[in-house]
Structure formats: C-alpha cells, structure tokens
C-alpha positions as MATLAB code, in Angstrom:
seq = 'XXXXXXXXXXXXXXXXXXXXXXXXXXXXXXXXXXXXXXXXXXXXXXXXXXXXXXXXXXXXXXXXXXXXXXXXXXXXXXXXXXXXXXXXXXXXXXXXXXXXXXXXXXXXXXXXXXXXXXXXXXXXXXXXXXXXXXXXXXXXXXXXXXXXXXXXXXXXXXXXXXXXXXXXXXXXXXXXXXXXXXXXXXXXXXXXXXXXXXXXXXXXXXXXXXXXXXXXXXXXXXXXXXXXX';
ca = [
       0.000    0.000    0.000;
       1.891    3.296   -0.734;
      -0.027    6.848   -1.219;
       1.073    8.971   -3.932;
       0.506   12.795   -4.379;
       0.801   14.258   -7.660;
       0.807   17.677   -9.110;
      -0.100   19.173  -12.686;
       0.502   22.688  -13.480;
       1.840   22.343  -16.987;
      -1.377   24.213  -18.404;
      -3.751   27.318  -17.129;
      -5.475   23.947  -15.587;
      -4.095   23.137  -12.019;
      -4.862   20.142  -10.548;
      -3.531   17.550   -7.594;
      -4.588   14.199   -6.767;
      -3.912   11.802   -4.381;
      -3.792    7.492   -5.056;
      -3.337    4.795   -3.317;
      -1.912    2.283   -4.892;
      -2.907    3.460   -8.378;
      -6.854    3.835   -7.231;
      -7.477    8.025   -7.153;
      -8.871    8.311   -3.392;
      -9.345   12.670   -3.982;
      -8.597   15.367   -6.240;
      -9.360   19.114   -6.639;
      -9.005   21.236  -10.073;
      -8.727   24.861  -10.909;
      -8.818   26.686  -13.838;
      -7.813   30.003  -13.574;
      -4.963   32.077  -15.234;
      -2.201   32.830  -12.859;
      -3.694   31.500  -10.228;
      -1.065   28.183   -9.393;
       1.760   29.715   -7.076;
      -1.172   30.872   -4.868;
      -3.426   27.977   -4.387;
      -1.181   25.175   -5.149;
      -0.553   24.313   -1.522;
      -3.986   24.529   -0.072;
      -5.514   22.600   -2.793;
      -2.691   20.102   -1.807;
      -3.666   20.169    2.203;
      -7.552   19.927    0.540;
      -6.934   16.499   -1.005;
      -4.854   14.991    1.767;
      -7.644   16.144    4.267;
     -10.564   15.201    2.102;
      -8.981   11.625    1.888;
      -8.445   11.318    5.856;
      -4.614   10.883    5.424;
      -1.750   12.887    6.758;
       1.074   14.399    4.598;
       3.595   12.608    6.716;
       1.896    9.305    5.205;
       2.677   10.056    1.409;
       5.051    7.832   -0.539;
       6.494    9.590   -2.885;
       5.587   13.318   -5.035;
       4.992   13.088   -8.529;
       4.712   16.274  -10.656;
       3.879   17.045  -14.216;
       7.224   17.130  -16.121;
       6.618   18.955  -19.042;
       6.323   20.280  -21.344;
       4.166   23.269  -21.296;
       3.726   26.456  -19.281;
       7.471   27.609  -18.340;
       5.772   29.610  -15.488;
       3.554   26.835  -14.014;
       6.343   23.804  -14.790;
       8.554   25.723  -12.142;
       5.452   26.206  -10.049;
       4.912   22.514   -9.632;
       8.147   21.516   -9.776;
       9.250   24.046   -6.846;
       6.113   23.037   -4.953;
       6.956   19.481   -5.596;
      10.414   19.453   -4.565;
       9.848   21.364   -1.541;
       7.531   18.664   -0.260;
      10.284   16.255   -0.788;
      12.757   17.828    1.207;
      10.221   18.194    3.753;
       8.808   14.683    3.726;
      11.996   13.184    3.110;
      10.380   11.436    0.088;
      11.152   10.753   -3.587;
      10.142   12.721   -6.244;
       8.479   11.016   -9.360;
       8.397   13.008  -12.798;
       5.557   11.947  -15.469;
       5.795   13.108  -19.024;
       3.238   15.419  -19.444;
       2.172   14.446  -23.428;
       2.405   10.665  -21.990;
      -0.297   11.552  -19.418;
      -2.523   13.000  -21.582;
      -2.146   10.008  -24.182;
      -3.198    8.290  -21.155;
      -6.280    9.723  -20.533;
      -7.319    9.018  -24.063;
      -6.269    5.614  -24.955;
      -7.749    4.568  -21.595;
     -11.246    5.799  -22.863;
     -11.143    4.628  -26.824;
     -12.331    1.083  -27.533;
      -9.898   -0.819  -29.798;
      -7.235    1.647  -29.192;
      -4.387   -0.498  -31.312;
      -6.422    1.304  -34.476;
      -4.906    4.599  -33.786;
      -2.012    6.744  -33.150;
      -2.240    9.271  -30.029;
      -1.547   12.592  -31.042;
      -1.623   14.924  -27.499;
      -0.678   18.791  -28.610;
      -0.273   21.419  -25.959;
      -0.175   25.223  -27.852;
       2.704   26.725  -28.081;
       2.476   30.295  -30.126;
       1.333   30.885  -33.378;
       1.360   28.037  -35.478;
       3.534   26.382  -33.053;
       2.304   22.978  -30.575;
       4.666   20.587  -28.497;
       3.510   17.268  -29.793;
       4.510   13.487  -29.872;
       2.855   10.301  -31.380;
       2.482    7.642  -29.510;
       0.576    3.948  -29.554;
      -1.481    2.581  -27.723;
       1.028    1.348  -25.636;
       2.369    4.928  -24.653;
       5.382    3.708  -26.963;
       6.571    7.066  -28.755;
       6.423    6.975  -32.321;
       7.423   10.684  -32.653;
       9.399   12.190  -29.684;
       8.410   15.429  -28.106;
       8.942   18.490  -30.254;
       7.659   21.800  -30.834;
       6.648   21.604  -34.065;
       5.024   24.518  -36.857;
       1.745   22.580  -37.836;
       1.083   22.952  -41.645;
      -0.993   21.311  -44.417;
       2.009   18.834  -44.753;
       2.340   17.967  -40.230;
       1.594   13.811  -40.175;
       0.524   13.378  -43.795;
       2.858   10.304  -44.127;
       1.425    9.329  -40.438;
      -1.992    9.344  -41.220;
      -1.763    7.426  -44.747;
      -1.294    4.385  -42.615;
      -3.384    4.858  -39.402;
      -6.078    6.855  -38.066;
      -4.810    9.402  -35.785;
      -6.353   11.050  -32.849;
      -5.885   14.766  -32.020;
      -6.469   16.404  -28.729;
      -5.022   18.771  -26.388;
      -5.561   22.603  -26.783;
      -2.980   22.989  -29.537;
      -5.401   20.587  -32.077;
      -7.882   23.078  -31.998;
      -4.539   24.812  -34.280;
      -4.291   21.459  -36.098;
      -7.811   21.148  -37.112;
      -7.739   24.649  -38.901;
      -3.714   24.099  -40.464;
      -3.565   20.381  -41.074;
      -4.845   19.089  -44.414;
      -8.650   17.270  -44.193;
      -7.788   13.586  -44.009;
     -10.221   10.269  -43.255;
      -7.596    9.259  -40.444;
      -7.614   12.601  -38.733;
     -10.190   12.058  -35.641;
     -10.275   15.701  -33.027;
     -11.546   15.278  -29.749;
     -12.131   17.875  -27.142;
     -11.989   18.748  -23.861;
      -8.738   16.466  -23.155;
      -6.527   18.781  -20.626;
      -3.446   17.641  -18.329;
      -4.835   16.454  -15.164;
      -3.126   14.865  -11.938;
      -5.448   12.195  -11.965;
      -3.348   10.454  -15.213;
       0.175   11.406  -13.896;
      -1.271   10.095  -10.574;
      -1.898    6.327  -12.748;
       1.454    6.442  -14.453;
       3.592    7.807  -11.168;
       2.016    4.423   -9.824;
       3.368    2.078  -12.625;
       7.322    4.387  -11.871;
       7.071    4.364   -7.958;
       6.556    0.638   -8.108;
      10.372    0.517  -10.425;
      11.676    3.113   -7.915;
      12.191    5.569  -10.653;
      12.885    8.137   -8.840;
      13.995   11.802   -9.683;
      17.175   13.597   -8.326;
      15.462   15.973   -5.592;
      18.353   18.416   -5.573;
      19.225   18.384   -9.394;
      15.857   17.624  -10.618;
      14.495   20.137  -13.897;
      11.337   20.251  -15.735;
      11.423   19.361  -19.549;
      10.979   22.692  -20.735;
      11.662   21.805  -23.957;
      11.954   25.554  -24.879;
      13.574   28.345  -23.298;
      11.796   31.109  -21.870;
      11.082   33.779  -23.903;
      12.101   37.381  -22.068;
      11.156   40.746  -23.524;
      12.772   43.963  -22.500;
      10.433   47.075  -21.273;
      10.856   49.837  -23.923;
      10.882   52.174  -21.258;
       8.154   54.238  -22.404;
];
C-alpha cells in the first residue's frame, strides 16, 4: 500500500490528486490564469484532508514534467520538490504528453487502431507534440513543431490518428482534411493520469534527483525587454 501525491501545473489547468496504490482516493481542479503559485498548496492540504490521510503518510511526489507552461512547470516543480525535502520522500516526474495520451487511450475502444496525437499550444502556429501507440510507446518524440498542411501526412496514410489537447484546436484549422484525422475535445493535463502512471514508476523506484531535478521545458523562456516608455 503506498499513497502517492501528484501535481499538474503544466497548463492554465491546475490540478492535484492523491492514489493509493494506483486507485485516485481525492482530487481538486482549478482553472484560472495565474492563479497556481497561490493555491497550489492549499488545494494540496484539501486532497490529503478530504482523503483522511496525513502528509507525513505520502510515498512519494509526482509532478507534471513537461512540457508546457514555463511559469507553471517551475510552479509545480518548486512546490513538488519542496515537499520532498520536507517529507523526506522521492520525487516522481511523469511526461506530461504521456499523461494525456493516457487519458485518451484509456477511454477509446480498440485503441491499437490509432495513433495518439496529445498537442499542448505553443504560439502561433507552433504545438509541443509526440505520437504515440497505444502502448504509450513514442512513435514521434516530443517536439515543438510549426503545424502545416504537410504535419503527419505520411502518419496518417497508414493509421487513423487522434488529435487532442488545446494545440489541435490549431491542427484542425492548419492540417490538411484527411479520413484518419479524428479531433476530440476537452482532453486537458490532469493529476489524476500522472497520478496512474507515477504508480506504474514508484513501483520501479524511478525516482527523480530531488536536488538536481528540472522540468522538460523543452523551450527556453522567452524574455522581452520594457521599452521604457
């Protein structure tokens, strides 16, 4: 029996959740912009409370990895390691594309027809994407990639693919109409799927470097300079 805590603040979507032994026992969601640094750690004390366990009695921490939001990776990440060092407990990182590939294939029946096509916007044309099977097996690594007419044309002449994640909404309107293009909606990183997969890492003691441990960014930061007016 082992409790895991688990934090996602890769999107404007923050959410924790708390399993036992891969079975979510509570979980609490927010959407608002900005809002992550400030609410992260009651929403944190929420769960534990709602669940009748004591933060003492967690396993391990495991946090959305990235990528996405530069701003809310280091929010969960900071929160995430500073439980850690408090708790003297290890810190689990789930990819943050593989969680929401996750969600999806765990809801599709026959999911060995498709590819798993998670896109979190980026700017402009821009997503970070991967393809994946239904196996969570990557096809296509992570990359931010410039969608076009041409993005997954040779993919999708040989299986159906599914698009989701709030960068498809992009795809739908730049990628060429195609039979094996399938869109679906409302598909967001939650800490209920890194929750499921931190389970299937805690259980290989996959554990993160505490001190040394960084988010996948997979971009750097992008910092303007005031004009001064």
């Amino acid at each position: 029996m082992a409790y895991l805590l688990s934090l996602e603040t890769s999107s404007s979507v923050c959410s924790v959740a708390l399993h036992k032994s891969g079975q979510l026992l509570s979980y609490a969601e927010l959407q608002m912009e900005k809002s992550h640094s400030s609410h992260i750690t009651v929403m944190v004390q929420q769960v534990v409370e709602n669940a009748g366990v004591e933060l003492k009695e967690v396993a391990a921490v495991a946090v959305s990895g990235g990528p996405g939001s530069y701003t809310g990776l280091r929010i969960g990440s900071g929160t995430a390691k500073g439980l850690c060092y408090a708790l003297d407990k290890p810190l689990i990182a789930v990819d943050t594309l593989t969680a929401m590939a996750q969600q999806v294939v765990s809801s599709t029946p026959g999911p060995e027809r498709f590819l798993f096509c998670p896109m979190l916007d980026a700017r402009r044309a821009e997503v970070y994407t991967c393809l994946l099977t239904h196996a969570l097996e990557k096809k296509l690594e992570v990359a931010p990639v410039i969608l076009s007419a041409e993005t997954f044309a040779a993919e999708m002449q040989d299986q159906p693919i599914a698009f989701f994640g709030n960068g498809s909404e992009k795809a739908k309107e730049l990628l060429a109409t195609h039979p094996n293009a399938f869109y679906l909606e409302n598909v967001k990183p939650t800490a209920r799927a890194i929750g499921e997969l931190a389970w299937q890492k805690y259980q290989k003691q996959e554990f993160e470097d505490v001190a040394y441990y960084e988010p996948f960014y997979l971009k750097e930061v992008y910092i303007t300079t005031p004009s001064g007016k």
